[in-house]
PDB file of C-alpha atoms in Angstrom:
ATOM      1  CA  MET A   1       0.000   0.001   0.003  1.00 53.00           C
ATOM      2  CA  THR A   2       1.294   3.432  -0.937  1.00 74.00           C
ATOM      3  CA  ASP A   3       1.791   5.845   1.986  1.00 94.00           C
ATOM      4  CA  LEU A   4      -0.330   8.875   1.034  1.00 96.00           C
ATOM      5  CA  THR A   5       1.376  11.139   3.603  1.00 97.00           C
ATOM      6  CA  VAL A   6       4.764  10.413   2.046  1.00 97.00           C
ATOM      7  CA  LEU A   7       3.405  11.145  -1.451  1.00 97.00           C
ATOM      8  CA  GLN A   8       1.923  14.437  -0.271  1.00 98.00           C
ATOM      9  CA  LYS A   9       5.256  15.471   1.274  1.00 98.00           C
ATOM     10  CA  GLU A  10       7.177  14.483  -1.897  1.00 98.00           C
ATOM     11  CA  ALA A  11       4.771  16.569  -3.947  1.00 98.00           C
ATOM     12  CA  GLU A  12       5.160  19.543  -1.609  1.00 98.00           C
ATOM     13  CA  GLU A  13       8.940  19.341  -1.871  1.00 98.00           C
ATOM     14  CA  ALA A  14       8.778  19.107  -5.672  1.00 98.00           C
ATOM     15  CA  ALA A  15       6.534  22.190  -5.808  1.00 98.00           C
ATOM     16  CA  ARG A  16       8.824  24.165  -3.484  1.00 98.00           C
ATOM     17  CA  VAL A  17      11.980  23.425  -5.437  1.00 98.00           C
ATOM     18  CA  LEU A  18      10.228  24.109  -8.753  1.00 98.00           C
ATOM     19  CA  CYS A  19       9.032  27.512  -7.478  1.00 98.00           C
ATOM     20  CA  ASP A  20      12.582  28.437  -6.488  1.00 97.00           C
ATOM     21  CA  ALA A  21      14.397  26.969  -9.518  1.00 96.00           C
ATOM     22  CA  ALA A  22      11.950  28.499 -12.026  1.00 96.00           C
ATOM     23  CA  HIS A  23      11.692  31.829 -10.151  1.00 95.00           C
ATOM     24  CA  LEU A  24       7.923  31.585 -10.125  1.00 97.00           C
ATOM     25  CA  GLU A  25       5.928  34.597  -8.942  1.00 97.00           C
ATOM     26  CA  SER A  26       2.356  35.224  -7.914  1.00 98.00           C
ATOM     27  CA  GLY A  27       0.000  35.051 -10.884  1.00 98.00           C
ATOM     28  CA  MET A  28       2.113  32.631 -12.873  1.00 98.00           C
ATOM     29  CA  LEU A  29       0.803  29.261 -14.053  1.00 98.00           C
ATOM     30  CA  VAL A  30       2.255  25.761 -13.612  1.00 98.00           C
ATOM     31  CA  VAL A  31       0.990  22.835 -15.686  1.00 98.00           C
ATOM     32  CA  VAL A  32       1.081  19.427 -13.976  1.00 98.00           C
ATOM     33  CA  GLY A  33       0.635  16.091 -15.670  1.00 97.00           C
ATOM     34  CA  CYS A  34       0.333  13.222 -13.225  1.00 98.00           C
ATOM     35  CA  SER A  35      -0.110   9.469 -13.620  1.00 97.00           C
ATOM     36  CA  SER A  36      -1.318   7.935 -10.378  1.00 96.00           C
ATOM     37  CA  SER A  37      -0.696   4.535 -11.984  1.00 95.00           C
ATOM     38  CA  GLU A  38       3.019   5.364 -12.445  1.00 96.00           C
ATOM     39  CA  ILE A  39       3.229   6.677  -8.874  1.00 96.00           C
ATOM     40  CA  CYS A  40       2.007   3.270  -7.708  1.00 95.00           C
ATOM     41  CA  GLY A  41       4.605   1.492  -9.835  1.00 94.00           C
ATOM     42  CA  GLU A  42       2.271   0.461 -12.642  1.00 94.00           C
ATOM     43  CA  ARG A  43       2.185   1.381 -16.344  1.00 93.00           C
ATOM     44  CA  ILE A  44       0.502   4.701 -17.136  1.00 91.00           C
ATOM     45  CA  GLY A  45      -3.250   4.395 -17.536  1.00 87.00           C
ATOM     46  CA  THR A  46      -3.558   0.919 -16.013  1.00 90.00           C
ATOM     47  CA  ASP A  47      -4.173   1.403 -12.295  1.00 89.00           C
ATOM     48  CA  SER A  48      -5.675   4.842 -11.644  1.00 92.00           C
ATOM     49  CA  SER A  49      -5.904   5.764  -7.959  1.00 95.00           C
ATOM     50  CA  PRO A  50      -8.102   8.683  -6.877  1.00 97.00           C
ATOM     51  CA  GLU A  51      -6.613   8.543  -3.360  1.00 98.00           C
ATOM     52  CA  VAL A  52      -3.017   8.807  -4.638  1.00 97.00           C
ATOM     53  CA  ALA A  53      -3.958  11.595  -7.043  1.00 98.00           C
ATOM     54  CA  LYS A  54      -5.699  13.529  -4.289  1.00 98.00           C
ATOM     55  CA  ALA A  55      -2.660  13.260  -1.987  1.00 98.00           C
ATOM     56  CA  VAL A  56      -0.276  14.484  -4.705  1.00 98.00           C
ATOM     57  CA  PHE A  57      -2.657  17.250  -5.754  1.00 98.00           C
ATOM     58  CA  SER A  58      -3.024  18.398  -2.145  1.00 98.00           C
ATOM     59  CA  GLY A  59       0.742  18.658  -1.706  1.00 98.00           C
ATOM     60  CA  LEU A  60       1.270  20.609  -4.899  1.00 98.00           C
ATOM     61  CA  TYR A  61      -1.765  22.839  -4.445  1.00 98.00           C
ATOM     62  CA  HIS A  62      -0.808  23.723  -0.877  1.00 98.00           C
ATOM     63  CA  VAL A  63       2.537  25.100  -2.019  1.00 98.00           C
ATOM     64  CA  PHE A  64       1.413  26.759  -5.257  1.00 98.00           C
ATOM     65  CA  SER A  65      -1.711  28.420  -3.849  1.00 98.00           C
ATOM     66  CA  SER A  66       0.167  29.760  -0.821  1.00 98.00           C
ATOM     67  CA  ARG A  67       2.436  31.623  -3.279  1.00 98.00           C
ATOM     68  CA  GLY A  68      -0.381  32.844  -5.524  1.00 98.00           C
ATOM     69  CA  ILE A  69       0.663  30.494  -8.335  1.00 98.00           C
ATOM     70  CA  TYR A  70      -2.043  28.820 -10.382  1.00 98.00           C
ATOM     71  CA  LEU A  71      -2.044  25.087 -11.103  1.00 98.00           C
ATOM     72  CA  ALA A  72      -3.380  23.638 -14.356  1.00 98.00           C
ATOM     73  CA  ALA A  73      -3.983  19.880 -14.215  1.00 98.00           C
ATOM     74  CA  GLN A  74      -3.474  18.095 -17.501  1.00 98.00           C
ATOM     75  CA  CYS A  75      -6.090  15.465 -18.334  1.00 97.00           C
ATOM     76  CA  CYS A  76      -5.151  12.141 -19.888  1.00 93.00           C
ATOM     77  CA  GLU A  77      -5.210  11.324 -23.571  1.00 89.00           C
ATOM     78  CA  HIS A  78      -8.897  10.315 -23.414  1.00 90.00           C
ATOM     79  CA  LEU A  79      -9.733  14.014 -23.037  1.00 91.00           C
ATOM     80  CA  ASN A  80      -7.034  15.057 -25.550  1.00 92.00           C
ATOM     81  CA  ARG A  81      -4.824  16.345 -22.716  1.00 95.00           C
ATOM     82  CA  ALA A  82      -7.267  19.137 -21.887  1.00 96.00           C
ATOM     83  CA  LEU A  83      -6.525  21.154 -18.770  1.00 98.00           C
ATOM     84  CA  ILE A  84      -8.419  21.904 -15.573  1.00 98.00           C
ATOM     85  CA  THR A  85      -7.656  25.166 -13.763  1.00 98.00           C
ATOM     86  CA  GLU A  86      -9.291  27.974 -11.811  1.00 98.00           C
ATOM     87  CA  ARG A  87     -11.402  30.320 -13.918  1.00 98.00           C
ATOM     88  CA  GLU A  88      -9.541  33.356 -12.480  1.00 97.00           C
ATOM     89  CA  ALA A  89      -6.233  31.980 -13.842  1.00 98.00           C
ATOM     90  CA  VAL A  90      -7.432  32.305 -17.426  1.00 97.00           C
ATOM     91  CA  PRO A  91      -9.782  35.285 -17.772  1.00 96.00           C
ATOM     92  CA  GLY A  92     -11.398  35.376 -21.204  1.00 95.00           C
ATOM     93  CA  ALA A  93      -9.953  32.037 -22.306  1.00 96.00           C
ATOM     94  CA  PRO A  94     -12.244  29.809 -24.361  1.00 97.00           C
ATOM     95  CA  ILE A  95     -13.463  27.023 -22.096  1.00 97.00           C
ATOM     96  CA  VAL A  96     -14.746  23.594 -23.061  1.00 97.00           C
ATOM     97  CA  ASN A  97     -17.401  21.517 -21.349  1.00 97.00           C
ATOM     98  CA  VAL A  98     -16.057  18.389 -19.689  1.00 96.00           C
ATOM     99  CA  VAL A  99     -15.843  17.066 -16.152  1.00 97.00           C
ATOM    100  CA  PRO A 100     -12.869  14.702 -15.775  1.00 97.00           C
ATOM    101  CA  GLN A 101     -13.360  11.260 -14.268  1.00 95.00           C
ATOM    102  CA  PRO A 102     -10.690   8.784 -13.096  1.00 93.00           C
ATOM    103  CA  LYS A 103     -10.883   6.748 -16.338  1.00 89.00           C
ATOM    104  CA  ALA A 104     -11.697   9.687 -18.650  1.00 92.00           C
ATOM    105  CA  GLY A 105      -9.433  12.580 -17.796  1.00 94.00           C
ATOM    106  CA  GLY A 106      -7.454  10.911 -15.040  1.00 95.00           C
ATOM    107  CA  SER A 107      -7.534  10.813 -11.261  1.00 97.00           C
ATOM    108  CA  PHE A 108      -5.267  13.877 -10.903  1.00 98.00           C
ATOM    109  CA  ALA A 109      -7.468  16.111 -13.085  1.00 98.00           C
ATOM    110  CA  THR A 110     -10.515  14.740 -11.263  1.00 98.00           C
ATOM    111  CA  ALA A 111      -8.970  15.716  -7.927  1.00 98.00           C
ATOM    112  CA  ALA A 112      -8.192  19.193  -9.264  1.00 98.00           C
ATOM    113  CA  TYR A 113     -11.731  19.686 -10.568  1.00 98.00           C
ATOM    114  CA  ALA A 114     -13.150  18.725  -7.172  1.00 98.00           C
ATOM    115  CA  ALA A 115     -10.734  20.980  -5.229  1.00 98.00           C
ATOM    116  CA  PHE A 116     -10.835  24.174  -7.297  1.00 98.00           C
ATOM    117  CA  HIS A 117     -13.330  26.884  -6.315  1.00 97.00           C
ATOM    118  CA  HIS A 118     -14.393  27.639  -9.910  1.00 98.00           C
ATOM    119  CA  PRO A 119     -12.898  24.950 -12.173  1.00 98.00           C
ATOM    120  CA  VAL A 120     -12.866  25.298 -15.928  1.00 98.00           C
ATOM    121  CA  ALA A 121     -11.612  23.043 -18.698  1.00 98.00           C
ATOM    122  CA  LEU A 122      -9.465  24.329 -21.544  1.00 97.00           C
ATOM    123  CA  GLU A 123      -8.009  22.765 -24.654  1.00 97.00           C
ATOM    124  CA  HIS A 124      -4.830  24.854 -24.622  1.00 95.00           C
ATOM    125  CA  ILE A 125      -2.723  26.829 -22.191  1.00 96.00           C
ATOM    126  CA  ARG A 126       0.776  28.333 -22.149  1.00 96.00           C
ATOM    127  CA  ALA A 127       2.257  27.770 -18.709  1.00 98.00           C
ATOM    128  CA  ASP A 128       5.332  29.333 -17.110  1.00 97.00           C
ATOM    129  CA  ALA A 129       6.634  26.043 -15.715  1.00 98.00           C
ATOM    130  CA  GLY A 130       5.607  22.430 -15.402  1.00 98.00           C
ATOM    131  CA  LEU A 131       5.880  19.174 -13.530  1.00 98.00           C
ATOM    132  CA  ASP A 132       5.488  15.891 -15.355  1.00 98.00           C
ATOM    133  CA  ILE A 133       4.889  13.031 -12.930  1.00 98.00           C
ATOM    134  CA  GLY A 134       5.083   9.714 -14.737  1.00 97.00           C
ATOM    135  CA  SER A 135       5.852  10.720 -18.331  1.00 94.00           C
ATOM    136  CA  THR A 136       2.515  12.303 -19.184  1.00 95.00           C
ATOM    137  CA  LEU A 137       3.948  14.674 -21.859  1.00 94.00           C
ATOM    138  CA  ILE A 138       3.184  18.241 -20.730  1.00 95.00           C
ATOM    139  CA  GLY A 139       5.433  20.038 -23.205  1.00 94.00           C
ATOM    140  CA  MET A 140       2.586  21.140 -25.473  1.00 94.00           C
ATOM    141  CA  HIS A 141       1.269  23.313 -22.645  1.00 95.00           C
ATOM    142  CA  LEU A 142       4.469  25.278 -21.901  1.00 96.00           C
ATOM    143  CA  LYS A 143       5.369  28.671 -23.299  1.00 95.00           C
ATOM    144  CA  GLU A 144       8.344  28.873 -25.645  1.00 90.00           C
ATOM    145  CA  VAL A 145      11.229  28.297 -24.810  1.00 89.00           C
ATOM    146  CA  ALA A 146      11.049  25.328 -22.409  1.00 94.00           C
ATOM    147  CA  VAL A 147      14.172  24.665 -20.361  1.00 93.00           C
ATOM    148  CA  PRO A 148      14.549  21.355 -18.483  1.00 95.00           C
ATOM    149  CA  LEU A 149      15.210  21.644 -14.768  1.00 96.00           C
ATOM    150  CA  ARG A 150      17.169  19.077 -12.774  1.00 95.00           C
ATOM    151  CA  LEU A 151      15.438  19.014  -9.391  1.00 96.00           C
ATOM    152  CA  PRO A 152      16.793  17.194  -6.371  1.00 95.00           C
ATOM    153  CA  VAL A 153      13.405  15.435  -6.169  1.00 95.00           C
ATOM    154  CA  LYS A 154      13.647  12.716  -8.837  1.00 96.00           C
ATOM    155  CA  LYS A 155      10.462  10.756  -8.137  1.00 97.00           C
ATOM    156  CA  ILE A 156       7.065  10.970  -6.536  1.00 97.00           C
ATOM    157  CA  GLY A 157       6.265   7.482  -5.397  1.00 95.00           C
ATOM    158  CA  GLU A 158       7.577   5.245  -8.205  1.00 96.00           C
ATOM    159  CA  ALA A 159       6.943   7.836 -10.943  1.00 97.00           C
ATOM    160  CA  THR A 160       9.790   9.702 -12.588  1.00 97.00           C
ATOM    161  CA  LEU A 161       9.548  13.453 -12.085  1.00 97.00           C
ATOM    162  CA  THR A 162      10.527  15.819 -14.898  1.00 97.00           C
ATOM    163  CA  ALA A 163      10.411  19.589 -14.495  1.00 97.00           C
ATOM    164  CA  ALA A 164      10.682  22.569 -16.824  1.00 97.00           C
ATOM    165  CA  ARG A 165      10.652  26.334 -16.766  1.00 95.00           C
ATOM    166  CA  VAL A 166      10.403  28.750 -19.642  1.00 94.00           C
ATOM    167  CA  ARG A 167      12.480  31.705 -20.787  1.00 88.00           C
ATOM    168  CA  PRO A 168      12.001  34.412 -23.413  1.00 86.00           C
ATOM    169  CA  LYS A 169      13.315  33.651 -26.888  1.00 81.00           C
ATOM    170  CA  PHE A 170      16.813  34.883 -27.713  1.00 76.00           C
ATOM    171  CA  ILE A 171      16.670  36.876 -30.935  1.00 82.00           C
ATOM    172  CA  GLY A 172      19.796  38.246 -32.603  1.00 80.00           C
ATOM    173  CA  GLY A 173      22.659  37.197 -30.392  1.00 76.00           C
ATOM    174  CA  SER A 174      25.833  39.051 -29.478  1.00 76.00           C
ATOM    175  CA  ARG A 175      26.458  40.430 -33.017  1.00 83.00           C
ATOM    176  CA  ALA A 176      22.959  41.821 -33.463  1.00 79.00           C
ATOM    177  CA  VAL A 177      22.493  45.518 -34.162  1.00 80.00           C
ATOM    178  CA  TYR A 178      19.349  47.170 -32.823  1.00 71.00           C
ATOM    179  CA  ASP A 179      17.423  50.289 -33.789  1.00 80.00           C
ATOM    180  CA  GLU A 180      17.839  52.449 -30.670  1.00 77.00           C
ATOM    181  CA  SER A 181      14.622  54.374 -31.418  1.00 78.00           C
ATOM    182  CA  LEU A 182      12.634  51.154 -30.992  1.00 65.00           C
ATOM    183  CA  LEU A 183      14.056  50.283 -27.576  1.00 54.00           C
TER     184      LEU A 183
END
């Protein structure tokens, strides 16, 4: 049996180090993809656990919300990797109508939908950083340019943890000449 308290603490630590490494500030958005199956040591999509997902979500959400950072939970492939977030995180964004379930959206997105005050579903988002717990492929939801982060937290449960931040594009380089009147 997986120790839910340990998973929550691992998630909290991952969120803290991501916030620091990515220099996240209040109002920014973090996308999280999470396979509860992988956390439990099983192949993604084969052993969804609402209890595990809720523990991991609670740990992440506690840290992010205390810093004013929004969390967007990526749904599984059955909902085309749609995202669940707070309405206030994405004012004016086009929402879609779906309520994730453990086997159609994933346990993590289901936990997020239940916990958020005003949850909405979106097809697309451009986040400032991300956590991928169990190889869920979050890259499509990050702003350009994504930069991998090597966090000291390598796993949550049995799932591999991958993190990323974003940076502005570099245009021109050291030999570039700029029009001073446009600066």
